CSV table of C-alpha atoms in Angstrom, one decimal:
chain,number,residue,atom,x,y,z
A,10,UNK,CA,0.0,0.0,0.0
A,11,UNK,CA,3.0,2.2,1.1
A,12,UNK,CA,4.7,1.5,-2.3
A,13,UNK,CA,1.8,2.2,-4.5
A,14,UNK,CA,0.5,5.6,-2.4
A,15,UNK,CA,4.2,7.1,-2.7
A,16,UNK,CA,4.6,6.2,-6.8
A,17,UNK,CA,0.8,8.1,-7.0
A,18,UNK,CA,1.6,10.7,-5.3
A,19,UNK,CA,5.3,11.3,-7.1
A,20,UNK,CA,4.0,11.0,-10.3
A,21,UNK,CA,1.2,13.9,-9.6
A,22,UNK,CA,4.3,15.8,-8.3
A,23,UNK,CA,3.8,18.2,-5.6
A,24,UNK,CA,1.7,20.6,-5.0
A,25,UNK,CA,3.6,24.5,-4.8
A,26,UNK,CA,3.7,25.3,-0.3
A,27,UNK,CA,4.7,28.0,1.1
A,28,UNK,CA,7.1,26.1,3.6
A,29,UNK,CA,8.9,22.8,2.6
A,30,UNK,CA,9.7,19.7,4.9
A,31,UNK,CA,13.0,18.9,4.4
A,32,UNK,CA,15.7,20.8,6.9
A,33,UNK,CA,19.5,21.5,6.6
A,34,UNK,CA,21.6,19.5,9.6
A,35,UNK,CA,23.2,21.6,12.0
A,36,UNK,CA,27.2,22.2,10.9
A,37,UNK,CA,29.4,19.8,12.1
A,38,UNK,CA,27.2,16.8,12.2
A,39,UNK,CA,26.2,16.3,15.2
A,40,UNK,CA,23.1,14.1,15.7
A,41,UNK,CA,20.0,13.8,17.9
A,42,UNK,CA,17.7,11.0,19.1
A,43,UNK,CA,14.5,10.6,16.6
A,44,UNK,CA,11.9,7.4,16.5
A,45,UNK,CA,11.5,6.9,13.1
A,46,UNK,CA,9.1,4.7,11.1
A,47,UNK,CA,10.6,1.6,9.0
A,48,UNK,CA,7.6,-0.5,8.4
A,49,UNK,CA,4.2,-2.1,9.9
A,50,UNK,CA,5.0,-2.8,13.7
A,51,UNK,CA,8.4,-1.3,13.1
A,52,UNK,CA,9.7,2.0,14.8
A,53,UNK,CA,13.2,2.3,15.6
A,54,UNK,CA,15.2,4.8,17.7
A,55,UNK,CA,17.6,6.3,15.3
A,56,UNK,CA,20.7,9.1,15.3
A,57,UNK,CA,19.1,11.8,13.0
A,58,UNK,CA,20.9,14.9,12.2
A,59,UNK,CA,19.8,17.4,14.1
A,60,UNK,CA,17.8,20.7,12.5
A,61,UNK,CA,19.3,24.1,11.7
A,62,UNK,CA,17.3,27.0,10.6
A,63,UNK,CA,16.2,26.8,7.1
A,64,UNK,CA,13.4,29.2,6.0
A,65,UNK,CA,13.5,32.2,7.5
A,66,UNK,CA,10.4,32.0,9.5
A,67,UNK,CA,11.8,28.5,11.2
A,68,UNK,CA,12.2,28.0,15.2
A,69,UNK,CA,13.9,25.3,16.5
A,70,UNK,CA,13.2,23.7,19.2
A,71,UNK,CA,14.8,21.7,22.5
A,72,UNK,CA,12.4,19.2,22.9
A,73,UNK,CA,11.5,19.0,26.4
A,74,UNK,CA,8.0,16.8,26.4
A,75,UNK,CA,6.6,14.5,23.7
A,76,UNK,CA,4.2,11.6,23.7
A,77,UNK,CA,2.5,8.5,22.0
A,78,UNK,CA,-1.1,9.3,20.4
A,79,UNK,CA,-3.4,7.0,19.6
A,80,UNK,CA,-3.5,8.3,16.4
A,81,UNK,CA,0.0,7.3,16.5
A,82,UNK,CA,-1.0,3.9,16.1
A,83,UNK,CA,-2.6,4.1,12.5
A,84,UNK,CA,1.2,4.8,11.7
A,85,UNK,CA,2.1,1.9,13.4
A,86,UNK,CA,-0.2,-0.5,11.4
A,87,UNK,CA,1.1,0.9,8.4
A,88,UNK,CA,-2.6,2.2,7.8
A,89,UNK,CA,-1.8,5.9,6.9
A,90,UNK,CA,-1.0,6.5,3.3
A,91,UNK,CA,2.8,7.6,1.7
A,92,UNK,CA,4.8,6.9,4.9
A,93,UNK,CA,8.2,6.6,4.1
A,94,UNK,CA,11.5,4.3,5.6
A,95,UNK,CA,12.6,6.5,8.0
A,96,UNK,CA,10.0,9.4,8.7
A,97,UNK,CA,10.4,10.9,12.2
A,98,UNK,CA,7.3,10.7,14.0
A,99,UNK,CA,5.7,12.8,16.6
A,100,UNK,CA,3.2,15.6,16.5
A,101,UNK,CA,2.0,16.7,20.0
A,102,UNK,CA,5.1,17.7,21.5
A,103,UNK,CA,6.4,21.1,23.9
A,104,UNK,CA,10.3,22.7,24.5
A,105,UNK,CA,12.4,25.6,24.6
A,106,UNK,CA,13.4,28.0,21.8
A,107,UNK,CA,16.7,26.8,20.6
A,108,UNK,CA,17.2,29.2,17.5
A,109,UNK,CA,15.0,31.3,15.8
A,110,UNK,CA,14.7,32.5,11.9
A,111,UNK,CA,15.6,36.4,11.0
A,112,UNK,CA,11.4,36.7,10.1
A,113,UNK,CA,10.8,35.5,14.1
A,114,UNK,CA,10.2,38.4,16.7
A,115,UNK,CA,8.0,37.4,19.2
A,116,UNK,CA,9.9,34.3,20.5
A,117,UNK,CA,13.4,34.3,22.5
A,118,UNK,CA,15.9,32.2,23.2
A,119,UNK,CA,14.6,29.8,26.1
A,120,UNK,CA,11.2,30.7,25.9
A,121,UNK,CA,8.9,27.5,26.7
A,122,UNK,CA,6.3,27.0,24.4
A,123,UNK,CA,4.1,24.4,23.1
A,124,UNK,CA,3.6,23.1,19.3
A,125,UNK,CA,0.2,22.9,17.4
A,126,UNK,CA,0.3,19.6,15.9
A,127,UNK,CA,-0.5,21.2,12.4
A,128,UNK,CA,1.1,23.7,10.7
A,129,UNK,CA,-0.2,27.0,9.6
A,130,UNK,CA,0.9,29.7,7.5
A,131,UNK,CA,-1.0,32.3,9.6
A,132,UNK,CA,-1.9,34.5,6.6
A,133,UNK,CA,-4.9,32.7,4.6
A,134,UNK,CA,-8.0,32.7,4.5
A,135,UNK,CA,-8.5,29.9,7.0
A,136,UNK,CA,-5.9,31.0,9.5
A,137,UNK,CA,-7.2,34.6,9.3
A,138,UNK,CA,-10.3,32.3,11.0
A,139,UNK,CA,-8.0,31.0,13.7
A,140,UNK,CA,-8.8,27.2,11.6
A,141,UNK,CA,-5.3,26.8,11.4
A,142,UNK,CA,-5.9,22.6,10.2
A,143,UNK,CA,-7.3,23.6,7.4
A,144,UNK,CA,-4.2,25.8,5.9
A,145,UNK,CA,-4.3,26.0,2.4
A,146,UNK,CA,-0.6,26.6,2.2
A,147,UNK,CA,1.4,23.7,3.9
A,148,UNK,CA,0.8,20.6,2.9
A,149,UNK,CA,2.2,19.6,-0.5
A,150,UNK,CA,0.5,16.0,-0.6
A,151,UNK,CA,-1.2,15.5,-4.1
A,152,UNK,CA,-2.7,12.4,-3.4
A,153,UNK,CA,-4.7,14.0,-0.2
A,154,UNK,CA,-5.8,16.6,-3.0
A,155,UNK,CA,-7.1,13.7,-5.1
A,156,UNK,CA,-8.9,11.7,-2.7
A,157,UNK,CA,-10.3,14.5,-0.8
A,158,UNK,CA,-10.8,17.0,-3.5
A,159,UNK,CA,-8.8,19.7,-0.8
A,160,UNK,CA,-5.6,19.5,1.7
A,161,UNK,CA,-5.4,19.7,5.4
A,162,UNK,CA,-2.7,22.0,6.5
A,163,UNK,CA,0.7,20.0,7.1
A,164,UNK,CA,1.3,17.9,10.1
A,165,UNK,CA,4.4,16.8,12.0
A,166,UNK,CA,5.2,13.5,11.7
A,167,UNK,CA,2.3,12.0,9.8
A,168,UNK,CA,3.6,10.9,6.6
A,169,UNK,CA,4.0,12.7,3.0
A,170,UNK,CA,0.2,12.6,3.3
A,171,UNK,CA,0.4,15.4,5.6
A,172,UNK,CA,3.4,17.1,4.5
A,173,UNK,CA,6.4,15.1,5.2
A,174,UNK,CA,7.2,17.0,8.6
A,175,UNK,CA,9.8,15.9,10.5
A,176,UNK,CA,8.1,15.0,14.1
A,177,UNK,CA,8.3,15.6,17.6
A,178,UNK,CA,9.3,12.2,18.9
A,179,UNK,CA,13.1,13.7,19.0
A,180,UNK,CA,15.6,15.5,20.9
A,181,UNK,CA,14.8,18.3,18.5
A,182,UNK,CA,12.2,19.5,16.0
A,183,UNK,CA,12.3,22.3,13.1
A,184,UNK,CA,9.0,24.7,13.6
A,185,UNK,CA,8.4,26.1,10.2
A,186,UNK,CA,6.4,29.2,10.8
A,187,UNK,CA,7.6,29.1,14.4
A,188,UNK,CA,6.3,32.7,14.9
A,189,UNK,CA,2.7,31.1,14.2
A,190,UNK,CA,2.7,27.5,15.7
A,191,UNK,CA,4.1,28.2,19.0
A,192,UNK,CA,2.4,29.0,22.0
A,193,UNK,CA,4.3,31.0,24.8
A,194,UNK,CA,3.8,29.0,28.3
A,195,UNK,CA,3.6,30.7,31.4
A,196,UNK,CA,5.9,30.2,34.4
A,197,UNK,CA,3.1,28.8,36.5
A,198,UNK,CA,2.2,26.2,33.9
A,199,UNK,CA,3.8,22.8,34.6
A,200,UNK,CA,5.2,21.1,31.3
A,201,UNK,CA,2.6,17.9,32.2
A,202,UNK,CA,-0.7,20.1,32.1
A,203,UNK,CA,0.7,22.5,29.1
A,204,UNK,CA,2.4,19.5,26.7
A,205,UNK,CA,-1.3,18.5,25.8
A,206,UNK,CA,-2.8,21.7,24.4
A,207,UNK,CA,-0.4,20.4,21.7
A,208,UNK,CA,-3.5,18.4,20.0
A,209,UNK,CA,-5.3,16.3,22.8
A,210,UNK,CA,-6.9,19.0,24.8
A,211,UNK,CA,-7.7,21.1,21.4
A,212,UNK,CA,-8.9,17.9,19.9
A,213,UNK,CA,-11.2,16.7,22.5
A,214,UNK,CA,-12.8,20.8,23.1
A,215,UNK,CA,-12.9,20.9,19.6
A,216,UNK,CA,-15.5,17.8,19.4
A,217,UNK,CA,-17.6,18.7,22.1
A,218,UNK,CA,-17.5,22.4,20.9
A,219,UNK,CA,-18.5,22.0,16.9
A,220,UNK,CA,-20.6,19.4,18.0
A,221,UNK,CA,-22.5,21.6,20.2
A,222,UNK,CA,-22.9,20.3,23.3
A,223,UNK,CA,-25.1,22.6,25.4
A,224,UNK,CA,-26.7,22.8,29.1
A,225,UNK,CA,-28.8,19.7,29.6
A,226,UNK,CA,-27.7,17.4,26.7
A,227,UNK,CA,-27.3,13.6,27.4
A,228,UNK,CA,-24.0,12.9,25.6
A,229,UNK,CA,-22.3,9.5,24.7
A,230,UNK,CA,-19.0,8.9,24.0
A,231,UNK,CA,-17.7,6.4,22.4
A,232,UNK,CA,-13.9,5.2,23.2
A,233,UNK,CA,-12.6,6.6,26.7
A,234,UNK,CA,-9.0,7.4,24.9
A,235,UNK,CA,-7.9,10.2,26.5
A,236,UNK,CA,-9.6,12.1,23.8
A,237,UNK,CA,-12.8,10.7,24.7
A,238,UNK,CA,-12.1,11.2,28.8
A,239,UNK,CA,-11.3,15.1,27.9
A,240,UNK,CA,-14.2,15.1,25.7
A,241,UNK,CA,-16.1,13.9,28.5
A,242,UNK,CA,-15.2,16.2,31.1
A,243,UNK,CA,-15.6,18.8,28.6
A,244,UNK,CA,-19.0,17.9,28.3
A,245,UNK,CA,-19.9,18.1,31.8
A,246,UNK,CA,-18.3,21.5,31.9
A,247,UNK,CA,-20.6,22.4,29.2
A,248,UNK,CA,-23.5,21.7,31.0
A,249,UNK,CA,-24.4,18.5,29.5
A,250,UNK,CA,-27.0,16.6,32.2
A,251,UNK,CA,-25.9,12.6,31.6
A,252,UNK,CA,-22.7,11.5,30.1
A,253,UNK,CA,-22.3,7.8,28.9
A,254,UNK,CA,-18.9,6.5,27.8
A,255,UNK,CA,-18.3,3.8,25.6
A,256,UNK,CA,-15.6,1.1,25.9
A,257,UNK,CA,-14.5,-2.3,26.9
A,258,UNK,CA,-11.0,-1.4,28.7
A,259,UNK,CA,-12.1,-1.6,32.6
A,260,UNK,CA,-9.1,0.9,33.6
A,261,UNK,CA,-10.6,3.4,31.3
A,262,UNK,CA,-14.3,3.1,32.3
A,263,UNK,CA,-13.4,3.2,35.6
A,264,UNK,CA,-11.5,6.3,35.4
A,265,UNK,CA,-14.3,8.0,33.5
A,266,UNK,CA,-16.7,6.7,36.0
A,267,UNK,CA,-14.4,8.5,39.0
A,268,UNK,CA,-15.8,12.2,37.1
A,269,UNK,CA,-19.4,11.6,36.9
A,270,UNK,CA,-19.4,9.2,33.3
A,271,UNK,CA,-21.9,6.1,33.4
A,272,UNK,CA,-20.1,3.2,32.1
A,273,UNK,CA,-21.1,1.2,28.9
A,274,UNK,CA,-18.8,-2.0,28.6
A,275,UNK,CA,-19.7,-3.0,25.0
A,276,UNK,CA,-17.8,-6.3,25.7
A,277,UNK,CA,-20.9,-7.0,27.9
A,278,UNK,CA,-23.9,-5.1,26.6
A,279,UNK,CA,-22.6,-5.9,22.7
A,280,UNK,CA,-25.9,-4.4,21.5
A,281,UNK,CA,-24.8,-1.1,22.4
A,282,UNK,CA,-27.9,0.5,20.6
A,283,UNK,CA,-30.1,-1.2,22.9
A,284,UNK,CA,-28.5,-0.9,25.7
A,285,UNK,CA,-28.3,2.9,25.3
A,286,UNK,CA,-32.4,3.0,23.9
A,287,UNK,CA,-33.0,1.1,28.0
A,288,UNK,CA,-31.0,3.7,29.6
A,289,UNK,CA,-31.8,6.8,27.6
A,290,UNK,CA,-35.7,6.8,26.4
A,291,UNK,CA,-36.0,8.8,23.5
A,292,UNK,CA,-32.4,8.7,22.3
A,293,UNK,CA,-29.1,10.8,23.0
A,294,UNK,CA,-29.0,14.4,21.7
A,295,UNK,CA,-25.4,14.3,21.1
A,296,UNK,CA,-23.0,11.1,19.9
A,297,UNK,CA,-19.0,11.6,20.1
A,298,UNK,CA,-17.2,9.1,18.3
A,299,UNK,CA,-13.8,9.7,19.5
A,300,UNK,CA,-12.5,5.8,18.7
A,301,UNK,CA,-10.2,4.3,16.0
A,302,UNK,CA,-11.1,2.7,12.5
A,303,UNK,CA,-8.3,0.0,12.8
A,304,UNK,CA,-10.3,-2.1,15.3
A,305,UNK,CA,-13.2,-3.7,13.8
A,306,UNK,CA,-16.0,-5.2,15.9
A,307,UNK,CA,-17.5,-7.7,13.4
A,308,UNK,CA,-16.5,-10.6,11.4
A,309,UNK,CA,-17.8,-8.9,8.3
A,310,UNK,CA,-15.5,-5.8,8.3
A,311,UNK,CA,-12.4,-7.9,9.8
A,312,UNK,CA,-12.9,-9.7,6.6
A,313,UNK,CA,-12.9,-6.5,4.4
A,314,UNK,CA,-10.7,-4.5,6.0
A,315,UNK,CA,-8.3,-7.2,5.8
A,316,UNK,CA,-8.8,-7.6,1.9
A,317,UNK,CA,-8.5,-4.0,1.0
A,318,UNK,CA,-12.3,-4.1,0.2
A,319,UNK,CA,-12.4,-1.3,3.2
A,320,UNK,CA,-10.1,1.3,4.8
A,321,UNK,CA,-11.9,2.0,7.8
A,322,UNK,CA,-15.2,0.8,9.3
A,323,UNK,CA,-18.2,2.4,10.2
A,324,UNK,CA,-19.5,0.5,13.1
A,325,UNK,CA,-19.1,3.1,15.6
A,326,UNK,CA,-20.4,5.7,13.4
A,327,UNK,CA,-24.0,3.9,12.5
A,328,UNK,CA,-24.2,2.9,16.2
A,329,UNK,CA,-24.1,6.7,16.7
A,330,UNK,CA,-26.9,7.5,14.1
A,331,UNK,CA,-28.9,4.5,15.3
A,332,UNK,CA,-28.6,5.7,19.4
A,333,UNK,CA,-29.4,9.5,18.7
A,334,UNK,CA,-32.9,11.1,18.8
A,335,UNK,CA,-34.3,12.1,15.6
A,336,UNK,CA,-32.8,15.4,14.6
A,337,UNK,CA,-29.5,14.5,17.2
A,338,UNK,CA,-25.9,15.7,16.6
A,339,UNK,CA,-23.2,13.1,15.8
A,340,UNK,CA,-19.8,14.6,16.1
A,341,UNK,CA,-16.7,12.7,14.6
A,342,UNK,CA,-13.2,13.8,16.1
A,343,UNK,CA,-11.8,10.0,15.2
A,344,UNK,CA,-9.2,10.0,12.8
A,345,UNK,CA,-10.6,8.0,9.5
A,346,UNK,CA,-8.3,8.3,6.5
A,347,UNK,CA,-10.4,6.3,3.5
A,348,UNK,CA,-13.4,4.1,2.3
A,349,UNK,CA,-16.3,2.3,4.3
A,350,UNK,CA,-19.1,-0.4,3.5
A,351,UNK,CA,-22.3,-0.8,4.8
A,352,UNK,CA,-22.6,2.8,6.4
A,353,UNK,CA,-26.8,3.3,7.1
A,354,UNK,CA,-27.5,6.2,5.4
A,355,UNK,CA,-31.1,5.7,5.0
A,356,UNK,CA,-31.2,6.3,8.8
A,357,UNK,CA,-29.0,8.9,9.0
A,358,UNK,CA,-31.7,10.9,6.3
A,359,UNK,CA,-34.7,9.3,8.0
A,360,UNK,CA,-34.0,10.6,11.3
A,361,UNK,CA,-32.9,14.3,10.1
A,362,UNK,CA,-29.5,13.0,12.0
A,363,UNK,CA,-26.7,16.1,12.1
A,364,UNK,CA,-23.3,14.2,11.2
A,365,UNK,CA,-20.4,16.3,11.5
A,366,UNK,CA,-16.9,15.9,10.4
A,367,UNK,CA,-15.1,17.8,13.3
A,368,UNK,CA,-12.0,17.5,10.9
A,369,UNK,CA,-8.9,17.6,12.4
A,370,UNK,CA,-9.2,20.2,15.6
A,371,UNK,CA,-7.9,23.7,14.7
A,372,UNK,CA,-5.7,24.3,17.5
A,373,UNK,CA,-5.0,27.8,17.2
A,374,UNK,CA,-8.8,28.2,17.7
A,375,UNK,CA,-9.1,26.8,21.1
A,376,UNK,CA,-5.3,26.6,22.7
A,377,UNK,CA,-5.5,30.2,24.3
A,378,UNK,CA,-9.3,29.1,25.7
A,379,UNK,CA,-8.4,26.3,27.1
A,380,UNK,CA,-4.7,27.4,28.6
A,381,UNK,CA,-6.9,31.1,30.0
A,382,UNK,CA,-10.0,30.0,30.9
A,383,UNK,CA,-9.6,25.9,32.1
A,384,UNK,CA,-6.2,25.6,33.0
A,385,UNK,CA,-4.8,28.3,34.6
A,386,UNK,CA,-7.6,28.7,36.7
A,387,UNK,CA,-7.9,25.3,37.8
A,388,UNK,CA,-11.0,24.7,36.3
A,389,UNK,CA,-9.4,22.1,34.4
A,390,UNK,CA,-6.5,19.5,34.9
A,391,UNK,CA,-5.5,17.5,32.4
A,392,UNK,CA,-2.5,15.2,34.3
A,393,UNK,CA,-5.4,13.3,35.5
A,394,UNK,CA,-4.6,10.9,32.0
A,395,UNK,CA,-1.5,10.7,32.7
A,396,UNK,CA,-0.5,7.1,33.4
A,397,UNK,CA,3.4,7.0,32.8
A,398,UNK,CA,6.3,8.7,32.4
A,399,UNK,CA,9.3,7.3,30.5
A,400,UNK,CA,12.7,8.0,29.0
A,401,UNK,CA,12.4,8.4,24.7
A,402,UNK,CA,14.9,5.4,24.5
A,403,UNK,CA,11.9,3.6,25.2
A,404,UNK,CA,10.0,4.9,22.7
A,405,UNK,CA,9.8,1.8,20.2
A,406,UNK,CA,8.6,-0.7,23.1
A,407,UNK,CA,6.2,1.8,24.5
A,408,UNK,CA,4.2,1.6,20.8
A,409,UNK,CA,4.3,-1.8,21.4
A,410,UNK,CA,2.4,-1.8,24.5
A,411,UNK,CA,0.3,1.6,23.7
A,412,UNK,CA,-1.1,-0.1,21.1
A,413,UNK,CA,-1.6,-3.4,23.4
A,414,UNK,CA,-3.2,-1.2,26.2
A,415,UNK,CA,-1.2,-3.6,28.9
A,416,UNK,CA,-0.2,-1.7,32.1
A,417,UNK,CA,-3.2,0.2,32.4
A,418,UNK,CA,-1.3,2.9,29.9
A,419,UNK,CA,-2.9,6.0,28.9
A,420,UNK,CA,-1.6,8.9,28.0
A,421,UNK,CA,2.5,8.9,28.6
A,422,UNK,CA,4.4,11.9,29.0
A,423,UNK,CA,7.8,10.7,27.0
A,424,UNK,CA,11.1,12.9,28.6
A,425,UNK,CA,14.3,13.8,26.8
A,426,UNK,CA,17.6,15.5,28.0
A,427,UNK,CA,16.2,18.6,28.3
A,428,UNK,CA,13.0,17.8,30.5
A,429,UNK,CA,12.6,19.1,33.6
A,430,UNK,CA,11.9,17.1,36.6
A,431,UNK,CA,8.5,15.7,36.9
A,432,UNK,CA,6.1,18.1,38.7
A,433,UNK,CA,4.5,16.9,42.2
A,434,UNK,CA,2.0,14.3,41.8
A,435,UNK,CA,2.1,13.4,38.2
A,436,UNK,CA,3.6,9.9,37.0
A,437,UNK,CA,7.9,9.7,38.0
A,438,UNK,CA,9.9,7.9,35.4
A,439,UNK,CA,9.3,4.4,34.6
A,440,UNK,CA,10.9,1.7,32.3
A,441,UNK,CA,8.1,0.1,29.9
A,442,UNK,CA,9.7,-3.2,30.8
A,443,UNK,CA,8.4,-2.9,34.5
A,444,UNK,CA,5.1,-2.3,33.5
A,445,UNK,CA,4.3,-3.7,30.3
């Protein structure tokens, strides 16, 4: 698939960006820890060179937090399109200015700040609207242009689909458009609850936010990630009257349960629809699909997906249409990359059912919000997800058992040389081999 997605896409050439991928290494070679990407199940920590400034607009950055996403793990399957032998990987990240580009003025030298996962431009017409995902100006990818008819912005470390950045899950990162994509931190910000505005926290607001959840909704979420926790603390904050969370990992339902979430475990109600039509009379007024495509529920789509007859599947998504009230809101913040079968659109008409496509969440949109009005004031704490802490020379054995979901792991807040100790009562360092 690899193979045949990178020949399409080089033989429609590039399309014209305003910034470009590739980096110059610092003089004198001198290399820095990356996890790269070499194959299916295959990520390896590697000696990469390490950046220097090459547009004029660039930052570089110390890396001094960085993480596994789940979205991570659709790299990890090999079930993103054009990724290449050795990619760097990584897009939620945080560090300190390192250098900055002649074009950069509001950043200094050791300034903390924290990455948007995307990468804007700052100056069209959708980041004039703060929707800096949907960029027209940063992602090259041809092939996304032909199967989606338009381009997401570029993203770190998520294949030539997205770009071809270089990622986060290194010692250092190149920031093009640094004076856009990084957000300062204050002092009083630890590193664990700011590393997260990176794309979880934006993602997860982002769902309940387009979806729009309001005072008194009963809201279901499905896949208690820690996308779907935050979405579901989210929700409460928003008002909503009932939330119902959707999973089969007993860790996560009973951490969502600890904050107010009644717990569905589809591994024993596996009519989920009914279930939720005995508990909620009527129907939800708002569905969150916050799961995965690569984990089909049914024979039937294990058997397509596995041919190629299927990229993703859209059992999660017709459970949503099939739960909701007639004229409910289904919001979709789960990443899905291609082609479905059997998705019930007669019921989504029927019912009048509002399905969204959150796309991917505009982090420049919400990151201030979220940092001002939730965090700082303690409104908000995201280290609650936080399950480990670990060195990035484990980084290929903690996809391993991320995507395994042994040791109770959830979200992991990954340290290089550069990090600062971790802050009181959020997860010490561990080795993966003690827990996994």
């Amino acid at each position: 698939m690899q193979a045949v997605a990178n020949a399409a896409q080089k033989a429609m050439g590039p399309v014209p960006t305003e910034v470009h991928a590739e980096y110059n290494a610092r003089p004198g070679g001198e290399t820095m820890k990356a996890l790269a990407w070499f194959g299916a199940k295959d990520v390896r920590l590697v000696d990469a060179p390490i950046p220097d400034i090459t547009e004029p607009d660039d930052v570089i950055l110390k890396v001094t937090g960085t993480t596994i996403c789940g979205s991570d793990l659709h790299l990890y399957h090999g079930e993103i399109l054009a990724l290449q032998k050795g990619d760097i990987l990584g897009h939620e990240f945080m560090g300190v200015v390192d250098k900055i580009g002649p074009n950069v003025n509001n950043l200094s030298i050791g300034q903390r700040v924290v990455c948007s996962f995307q990468i804007a431009c700052g100056e069209c017409d959708y980041c004039k609207q703060k929707l800096s995902s949907f960029c027209d100006k940063t992602n090259s990818s041809s092939l996304q242009n032909a199967m989606y008819g338009h381009r997401d912005a570029g993203f770190f470390g998520y294949s030539h689909f997205t770009g071809g950045f270089p990622g986060g899950q290194a010692e250092y990162v190149r920031v093009p458009k640094g004076n856009v994509n990084l957000l300062p931190i204050p002092d009083g910000v630890s590193d664990e609850k700011a590393l997260y505005l990176s794309d979880v926290l934006s993602t997860a607001y982002h769902n309940v936010m387009d979806t729009g959840v309001k005072t008194g909704d009963v809201v279901g979420v499905w896949g208690l990630g820690p996308i779907g926790l935050c979405a579901a603390k989210f929700a409460i904050l928003k008002g909503a009257s009932r939330v119902i969370g959707i999973d089969r990992v007993p860790e996560r339902l009973k951490k969502a349960q600890e904050f107010g979430v009644e717990p569905l475990n589809f591994s024993q109600h596996t009519d989920v629809v009914g279930r939720l039509q005995e508990i909620v009379p009527g129907g939800l007024d708002v569905a969150l699909d916050c799961g995965t495509f690569h984990e089909p529920k049914t024979i039937l789509h294990k058997v397509e997906k596995t041919l190629m007859l299927e990229t993703d599947v859209p059992e999660t998504v017709n459970e949503m249409i099939m739960a909701v009230k007639k004229g409910g809101r289904c919001g979709i913040i789960a990443a899905y990359a291609g082609y479905t079968n059997h998705f019930n659109i007669g019921a989504l008409m029927e019912k009048g059912v509002r399905l969204i496509g959150n796309g991917q969440a505009p982090v420049h949109k919400w990151w201030k919000e979220i940092l001002n009005d939730l965090i700082i004031p303690g409104k908000f704490d995201p280290t609650f997800m936080i399950s480990h802490r670990v060195a990035i020379e484990d980084f290929p054995k903690l996809y391993a058992a991320f995507d395994k979901r042994v040791g109770g792991v959830e979200k992991v807040f990954v340290q290089t040389k550069f990090s600062n100790p971790p802050s009181p009562g959020c997860p010490t360092l561990s080795r993966v081999d003690d827990w996994a």
